[in-house]
Each structure stands twice: as structure tokens, then as C-alpha cells.
Tab-separated table of C-alpha atoms and ligand atoms in Angstrom:
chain	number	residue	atom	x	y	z
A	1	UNK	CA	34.977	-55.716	-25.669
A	2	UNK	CA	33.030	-52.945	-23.404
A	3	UNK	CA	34.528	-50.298	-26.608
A	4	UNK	CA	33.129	-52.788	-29.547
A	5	UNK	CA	29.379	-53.058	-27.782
A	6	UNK	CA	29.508	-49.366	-27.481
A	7	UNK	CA	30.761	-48.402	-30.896
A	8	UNK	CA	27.726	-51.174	-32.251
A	9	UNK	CA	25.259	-49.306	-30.404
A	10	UNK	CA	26.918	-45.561	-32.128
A	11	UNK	CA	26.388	-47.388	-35.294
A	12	UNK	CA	22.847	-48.359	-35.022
A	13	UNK	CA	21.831	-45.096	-33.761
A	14	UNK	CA	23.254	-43.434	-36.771
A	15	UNK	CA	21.811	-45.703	-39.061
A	16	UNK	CA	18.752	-45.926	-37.709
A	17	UNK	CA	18.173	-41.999	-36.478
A	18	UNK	CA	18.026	-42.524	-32.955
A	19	UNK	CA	18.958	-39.187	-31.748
A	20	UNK	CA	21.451	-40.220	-28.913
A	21	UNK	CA	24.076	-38.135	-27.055
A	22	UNK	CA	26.692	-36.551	-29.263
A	23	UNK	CA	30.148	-37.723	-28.579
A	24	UNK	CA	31.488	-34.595	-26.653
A	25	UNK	CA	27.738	-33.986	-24.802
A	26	UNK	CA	28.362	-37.611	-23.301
A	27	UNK	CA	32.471	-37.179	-22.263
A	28	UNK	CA	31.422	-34.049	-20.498
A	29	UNK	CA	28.675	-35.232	-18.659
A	30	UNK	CA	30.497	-38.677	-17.499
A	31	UNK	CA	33.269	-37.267	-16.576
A	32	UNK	CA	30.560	-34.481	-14.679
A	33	UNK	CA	29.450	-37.788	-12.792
A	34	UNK	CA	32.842	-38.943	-12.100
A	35	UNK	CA	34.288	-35.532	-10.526
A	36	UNK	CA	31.185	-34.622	-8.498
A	37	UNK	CA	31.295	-38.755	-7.206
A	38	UNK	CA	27.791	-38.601	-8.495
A	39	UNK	CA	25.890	-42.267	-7.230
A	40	UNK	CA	21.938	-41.985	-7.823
A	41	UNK	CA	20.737	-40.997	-11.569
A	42	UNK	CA	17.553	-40.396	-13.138
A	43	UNK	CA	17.470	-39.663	-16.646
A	44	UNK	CA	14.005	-39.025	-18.718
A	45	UNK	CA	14.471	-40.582	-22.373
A	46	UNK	CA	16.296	-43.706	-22.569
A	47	UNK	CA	16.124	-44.702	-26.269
A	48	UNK	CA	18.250	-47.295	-26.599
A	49	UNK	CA	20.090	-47.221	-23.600
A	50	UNK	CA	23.336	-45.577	-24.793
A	51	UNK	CA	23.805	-42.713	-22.599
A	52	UNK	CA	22.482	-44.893	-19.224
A	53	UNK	CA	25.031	-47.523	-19.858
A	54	UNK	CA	27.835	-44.934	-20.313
A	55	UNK	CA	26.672	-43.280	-16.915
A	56	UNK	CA	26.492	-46.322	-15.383
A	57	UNK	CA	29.993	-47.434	-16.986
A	58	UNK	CA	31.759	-44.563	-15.214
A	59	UNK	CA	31.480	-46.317	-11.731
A	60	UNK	CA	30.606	-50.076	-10.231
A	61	UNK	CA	28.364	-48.214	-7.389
A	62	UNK	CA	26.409	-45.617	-9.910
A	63	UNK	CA	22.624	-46.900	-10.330
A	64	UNK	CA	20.873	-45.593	-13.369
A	65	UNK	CA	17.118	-45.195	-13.101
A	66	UNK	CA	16.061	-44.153	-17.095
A	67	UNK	CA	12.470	-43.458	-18.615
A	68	UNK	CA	11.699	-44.216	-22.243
A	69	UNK	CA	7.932	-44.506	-23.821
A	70	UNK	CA	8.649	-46.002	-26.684
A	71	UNK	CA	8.049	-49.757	-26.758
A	72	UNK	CA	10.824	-50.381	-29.603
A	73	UNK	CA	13.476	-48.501	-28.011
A	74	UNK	CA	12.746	-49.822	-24.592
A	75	UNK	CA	12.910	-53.699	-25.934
A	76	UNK	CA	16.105	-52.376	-27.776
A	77	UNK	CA	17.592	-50.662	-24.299
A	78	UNK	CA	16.861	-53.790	-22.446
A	79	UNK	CA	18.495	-55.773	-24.897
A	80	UNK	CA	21.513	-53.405	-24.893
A	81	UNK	CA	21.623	-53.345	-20.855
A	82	UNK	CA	22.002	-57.117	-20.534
A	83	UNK	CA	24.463	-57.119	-23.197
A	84	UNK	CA	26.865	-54.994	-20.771
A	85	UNK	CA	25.340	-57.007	-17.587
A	86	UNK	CA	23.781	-53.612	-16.304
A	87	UNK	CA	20.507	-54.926	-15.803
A	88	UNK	CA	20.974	-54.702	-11.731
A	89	UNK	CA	22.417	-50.790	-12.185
A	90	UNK	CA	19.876	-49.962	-14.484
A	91	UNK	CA	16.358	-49.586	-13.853
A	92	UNK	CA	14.577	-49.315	-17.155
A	93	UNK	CA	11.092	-48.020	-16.795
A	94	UNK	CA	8.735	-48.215	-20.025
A	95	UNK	CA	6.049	-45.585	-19.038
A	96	UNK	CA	5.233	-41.899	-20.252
A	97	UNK	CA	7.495	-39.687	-17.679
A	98	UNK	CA	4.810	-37.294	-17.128
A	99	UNK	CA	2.503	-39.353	-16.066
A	100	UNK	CA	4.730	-42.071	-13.143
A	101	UNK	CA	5.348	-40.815	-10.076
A	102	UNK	CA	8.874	-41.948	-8.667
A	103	UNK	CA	9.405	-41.597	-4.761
A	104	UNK	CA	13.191	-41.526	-4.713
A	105	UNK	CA	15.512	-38.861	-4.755
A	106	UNK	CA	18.162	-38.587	-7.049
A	107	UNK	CA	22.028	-36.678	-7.495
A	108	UNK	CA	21.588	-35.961	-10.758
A	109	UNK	CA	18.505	-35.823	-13.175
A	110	UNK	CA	19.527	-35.992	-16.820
A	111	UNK	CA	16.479	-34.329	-18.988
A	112	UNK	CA	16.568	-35.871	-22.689
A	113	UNK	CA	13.108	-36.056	-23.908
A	114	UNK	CA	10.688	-34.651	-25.848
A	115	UNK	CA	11.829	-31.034	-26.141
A	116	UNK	CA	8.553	-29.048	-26.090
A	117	UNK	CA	8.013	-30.325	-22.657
A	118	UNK	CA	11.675	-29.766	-20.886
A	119	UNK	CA	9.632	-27.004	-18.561
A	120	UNK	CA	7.318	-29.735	-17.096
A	121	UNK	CA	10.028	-32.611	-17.121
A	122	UNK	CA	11.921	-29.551	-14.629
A	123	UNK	CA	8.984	-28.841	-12.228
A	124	UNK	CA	7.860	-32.397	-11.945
A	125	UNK	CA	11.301	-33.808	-11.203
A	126	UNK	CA	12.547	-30.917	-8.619
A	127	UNK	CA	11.110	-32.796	-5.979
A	128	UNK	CA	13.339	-35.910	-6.813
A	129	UNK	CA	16.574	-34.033	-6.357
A	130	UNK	CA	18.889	-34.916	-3.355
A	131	UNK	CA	19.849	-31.486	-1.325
A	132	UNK	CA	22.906	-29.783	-4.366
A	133	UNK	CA	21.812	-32.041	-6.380
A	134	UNK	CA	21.834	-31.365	-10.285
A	135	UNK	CA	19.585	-31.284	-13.174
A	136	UNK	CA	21.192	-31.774	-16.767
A	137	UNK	CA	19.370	-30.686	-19.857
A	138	UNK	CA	20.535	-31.769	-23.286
A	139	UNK	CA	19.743	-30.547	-26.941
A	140	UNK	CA	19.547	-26.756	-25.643
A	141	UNK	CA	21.006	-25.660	-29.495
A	142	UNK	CA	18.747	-27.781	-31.520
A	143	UNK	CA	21.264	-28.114	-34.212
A	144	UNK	CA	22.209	-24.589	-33.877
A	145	UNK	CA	18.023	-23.616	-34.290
A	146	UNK	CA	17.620	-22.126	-31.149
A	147	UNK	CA	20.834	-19.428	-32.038
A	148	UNK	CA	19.558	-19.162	-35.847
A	149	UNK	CA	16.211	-20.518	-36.547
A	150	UNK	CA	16.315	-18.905	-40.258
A	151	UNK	CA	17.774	-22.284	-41.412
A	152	UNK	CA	14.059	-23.924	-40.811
A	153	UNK	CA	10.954	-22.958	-42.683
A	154	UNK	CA	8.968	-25.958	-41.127
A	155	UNK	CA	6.236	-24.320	-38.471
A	156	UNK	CA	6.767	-27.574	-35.719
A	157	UNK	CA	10.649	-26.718	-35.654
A	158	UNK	CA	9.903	-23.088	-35.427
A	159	UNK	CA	7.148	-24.271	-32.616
A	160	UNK	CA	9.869	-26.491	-30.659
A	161	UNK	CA	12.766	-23.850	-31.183
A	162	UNK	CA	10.737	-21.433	-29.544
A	163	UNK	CA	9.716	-23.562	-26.501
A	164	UNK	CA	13.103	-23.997	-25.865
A	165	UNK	CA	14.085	-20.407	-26.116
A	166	UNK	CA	11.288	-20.293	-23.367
A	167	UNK	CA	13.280	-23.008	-21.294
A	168	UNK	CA	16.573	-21.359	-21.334
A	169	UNK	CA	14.851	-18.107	-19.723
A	170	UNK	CA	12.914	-20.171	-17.640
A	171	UNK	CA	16.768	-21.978	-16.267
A	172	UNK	CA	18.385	-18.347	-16.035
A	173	UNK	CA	15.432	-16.884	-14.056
A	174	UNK	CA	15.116	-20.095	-11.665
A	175	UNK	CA	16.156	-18.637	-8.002
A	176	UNK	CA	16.479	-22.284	-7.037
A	177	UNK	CA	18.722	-23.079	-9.336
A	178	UNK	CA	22.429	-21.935	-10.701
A	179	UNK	CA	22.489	-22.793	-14.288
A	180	UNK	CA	25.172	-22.919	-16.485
A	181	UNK	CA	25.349	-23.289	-20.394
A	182	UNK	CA	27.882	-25.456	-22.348
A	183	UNK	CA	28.117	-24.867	-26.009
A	184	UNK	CA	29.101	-28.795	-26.997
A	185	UNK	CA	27.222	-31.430	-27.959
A	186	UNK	CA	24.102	-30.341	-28.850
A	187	UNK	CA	24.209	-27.753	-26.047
A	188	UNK	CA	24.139	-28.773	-22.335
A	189	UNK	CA	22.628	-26.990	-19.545
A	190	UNK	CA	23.815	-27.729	-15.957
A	191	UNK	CA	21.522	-26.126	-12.897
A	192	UNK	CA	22.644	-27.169	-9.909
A	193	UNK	CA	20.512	-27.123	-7.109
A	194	UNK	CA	20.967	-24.409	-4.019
B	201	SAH	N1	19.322	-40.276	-23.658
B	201	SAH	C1	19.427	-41.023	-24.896
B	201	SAH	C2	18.703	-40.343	-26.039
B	201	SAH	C3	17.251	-40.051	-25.780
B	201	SAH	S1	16.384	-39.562	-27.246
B	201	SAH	C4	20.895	-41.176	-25.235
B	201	SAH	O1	21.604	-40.147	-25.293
B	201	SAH	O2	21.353	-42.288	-25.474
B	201	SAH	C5	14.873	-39.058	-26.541
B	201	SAH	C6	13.953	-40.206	-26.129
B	201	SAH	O3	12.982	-39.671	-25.235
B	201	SAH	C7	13.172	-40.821	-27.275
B	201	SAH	O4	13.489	-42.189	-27.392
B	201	SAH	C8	11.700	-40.612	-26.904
B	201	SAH	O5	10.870	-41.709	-27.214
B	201	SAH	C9	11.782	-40.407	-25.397
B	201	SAH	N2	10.701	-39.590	-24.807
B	201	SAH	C10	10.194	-38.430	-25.277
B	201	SAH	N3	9.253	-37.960	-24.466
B	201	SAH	C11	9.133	-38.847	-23.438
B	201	SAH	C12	8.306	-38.933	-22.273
B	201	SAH	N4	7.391	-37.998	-22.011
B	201	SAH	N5	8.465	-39.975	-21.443
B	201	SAH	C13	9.382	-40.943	-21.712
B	201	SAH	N6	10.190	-40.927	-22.794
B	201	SAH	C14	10.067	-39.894	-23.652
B	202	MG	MG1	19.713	-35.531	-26.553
């Protein structure tokens, strides 16, 4: 039933271009939560809810808090969270995540917003982190951009690549942080907290 609802949601992302988490990106990081007994989440960029329901599928005691500032996909994530009965675990908040200020602290912060802001989405969230607590960023590779950005003419691509060329030095020059980079997905980053 849980598989069906899931595999719906795949569907309508694909058809409808909603950039979630690619299949591998999404084992690695639930099954991240699941070894590390990972409890309090905050991820920035909900869309439609896919990646905060798997998170919050991985345990009965994980709580999800997720940002998203698009009115469509929030209504849609909503939707999507009752459908699983998640609505208790997951605190959907429809607001600009650079502009709320949340007071709790948080095991793991999952970064997947708008790229050419990652840097900001870092520095204002440290302060949310629980004591080894970790910081996930997603979309590192850009479709492979960020390695090879001679497959894009378009100046906005070659803009973004570059500000996230600028966010990978600023993870491996972070003396707070130990950050590691997985090639799957669409390229994970992992800094954990010291
Ligand atoms: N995590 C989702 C995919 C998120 S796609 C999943 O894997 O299922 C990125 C989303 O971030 C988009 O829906 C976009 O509207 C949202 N976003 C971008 N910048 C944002 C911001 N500053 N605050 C809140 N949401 C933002
Ligand atoms: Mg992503």
C-alpha cells in the first residue's frame, strides 16, 4: 500500500518535473538516518513531500520538520502527508527559509533548495544543529555540471554551477565541520558537525 503511494508520488514528479531525490540519493540518506538512530530532522525544500515522508517512514519516533515556498507544492505535500497519516511527524512549514527563524535544534539538517543559496541555507541553520549533529546537502553534481560545465551554454546554469563550486570549497574549508562527498544521486555531501 505504503510502496503504491510512494511509487504515485515518483510518477507525478517525473511527469510533472518536480526535481525530487534520485532513487539512490534517498536509500543512502534513509538508511544514513536509520544507522546513526537519527530522531529530529529539518530539511529546507519540501516540494511535494517525497523525501520527508521517506525520512519519516524509516522510523515511528523520527519527526520531520520540512520548508517549502511554493504554495502548489506545499498544498500538494500536505495532501501527500495525510495520505501516509504523517501529518503528526511532519511539520510542513509554507514560508521562505531564509527569512523564519526556527528555535529548535535538530540531528540532521537536509539542505535541498534553491542551489545558489546552499552557503546561506549552511550559516543560518548551524545554529539549529544538536552537538555531532549533521548537515546533508543534495544536488552537489548538478547533473554532472559542476565536474563538466561545457555541456551548458546557458549563462544562469553557468551562474548556479559556479556557486556551487563555491559551496563545495566553502564545506572542505569549514573547521567546524568534517565533510564528506558521495558521488550518487545527484551528489551528496555529508558534514558532520565536531
Ligand atoms: N526534498 C524534495 C525536493 C526539493 S526540490 C524531495 O527530494 O522530495 C527543491 C524545493 O525547494 C522546490 O520545491 C523549491 O520551491 C524549494 N525552495 C527553494 N528555495 C527555497 C527557500 N528559500 N525556502 C523554501 N523553499 C525553497
Ligand atoms: Mg535535490
Amino acid at each position: 500500500m505504503v510502496y503504491l503511494q510512494l511509487e504515485e508520488i515518483e510518477k507525478f514528479a517525473k511527469e510533472n518535473n518536480v526535481p525530487i531525490m534520485q532513487k539512490d540519493g534517498i536509500e543512502f540518506l534513509t538508511k544514513y538516518i536509520k544507522e546513526n538512530n537519527i530522531k529530529n530532522i529539518l530539511e529546507i525544500g519540501s516540494a511535494i513531500g517525497y523525501s520527508a515522508i521517506k525520512m519519516a517512514l524509516v522510523n515511528d519516533d523520527i519527526k520531520v520538520t520540512t520548508i517549502e515556498r511554493d504554495k502548489n507544492r506545499y498544498d500538494l505535500a500536505v495532501s501527500n502527508i495525510n495520505k501516509f497519516n504523517l501529518n503528526k511527524r511532519i511539520n510542513i512549514i509554507l514560508d521562505d527559509a531564509l527569512k523564519i527563524e526556527l528555535n529548535e535544534k535538530y540531528d540532521l539538517i537536509f539542505i535541498d533548495a534553491a542551489k545558489s543559496q546552499y552557503i546561506n541555507f549552511f550559516n543560518k541553520f548551524d545554529k539549529n544543529l544538536n552537538k555531532n549533529g549533521i548537515i546533508v546537502t543534495d544536488n552537489l553534481s548538478f547533473h554532472g555540471l559542476v565536474e563538466d560545465d561545457s555541456k551548458t551554454n546557458n549563462r544562469n546554469t553557468k551562474q548556479l554551477v559556479k556557486k556551487i563550486r563555491k559551496y563545495i570549497e566553502f564545506l572542505k574549508e569549514n573547521k567546524d565541520y568534517d565533510t564528506t562527498f558521495y558521488k550518487l544521486g545527484d551528489g551528496v555531501a555529508v558534514s558532520i558537525k565536531k
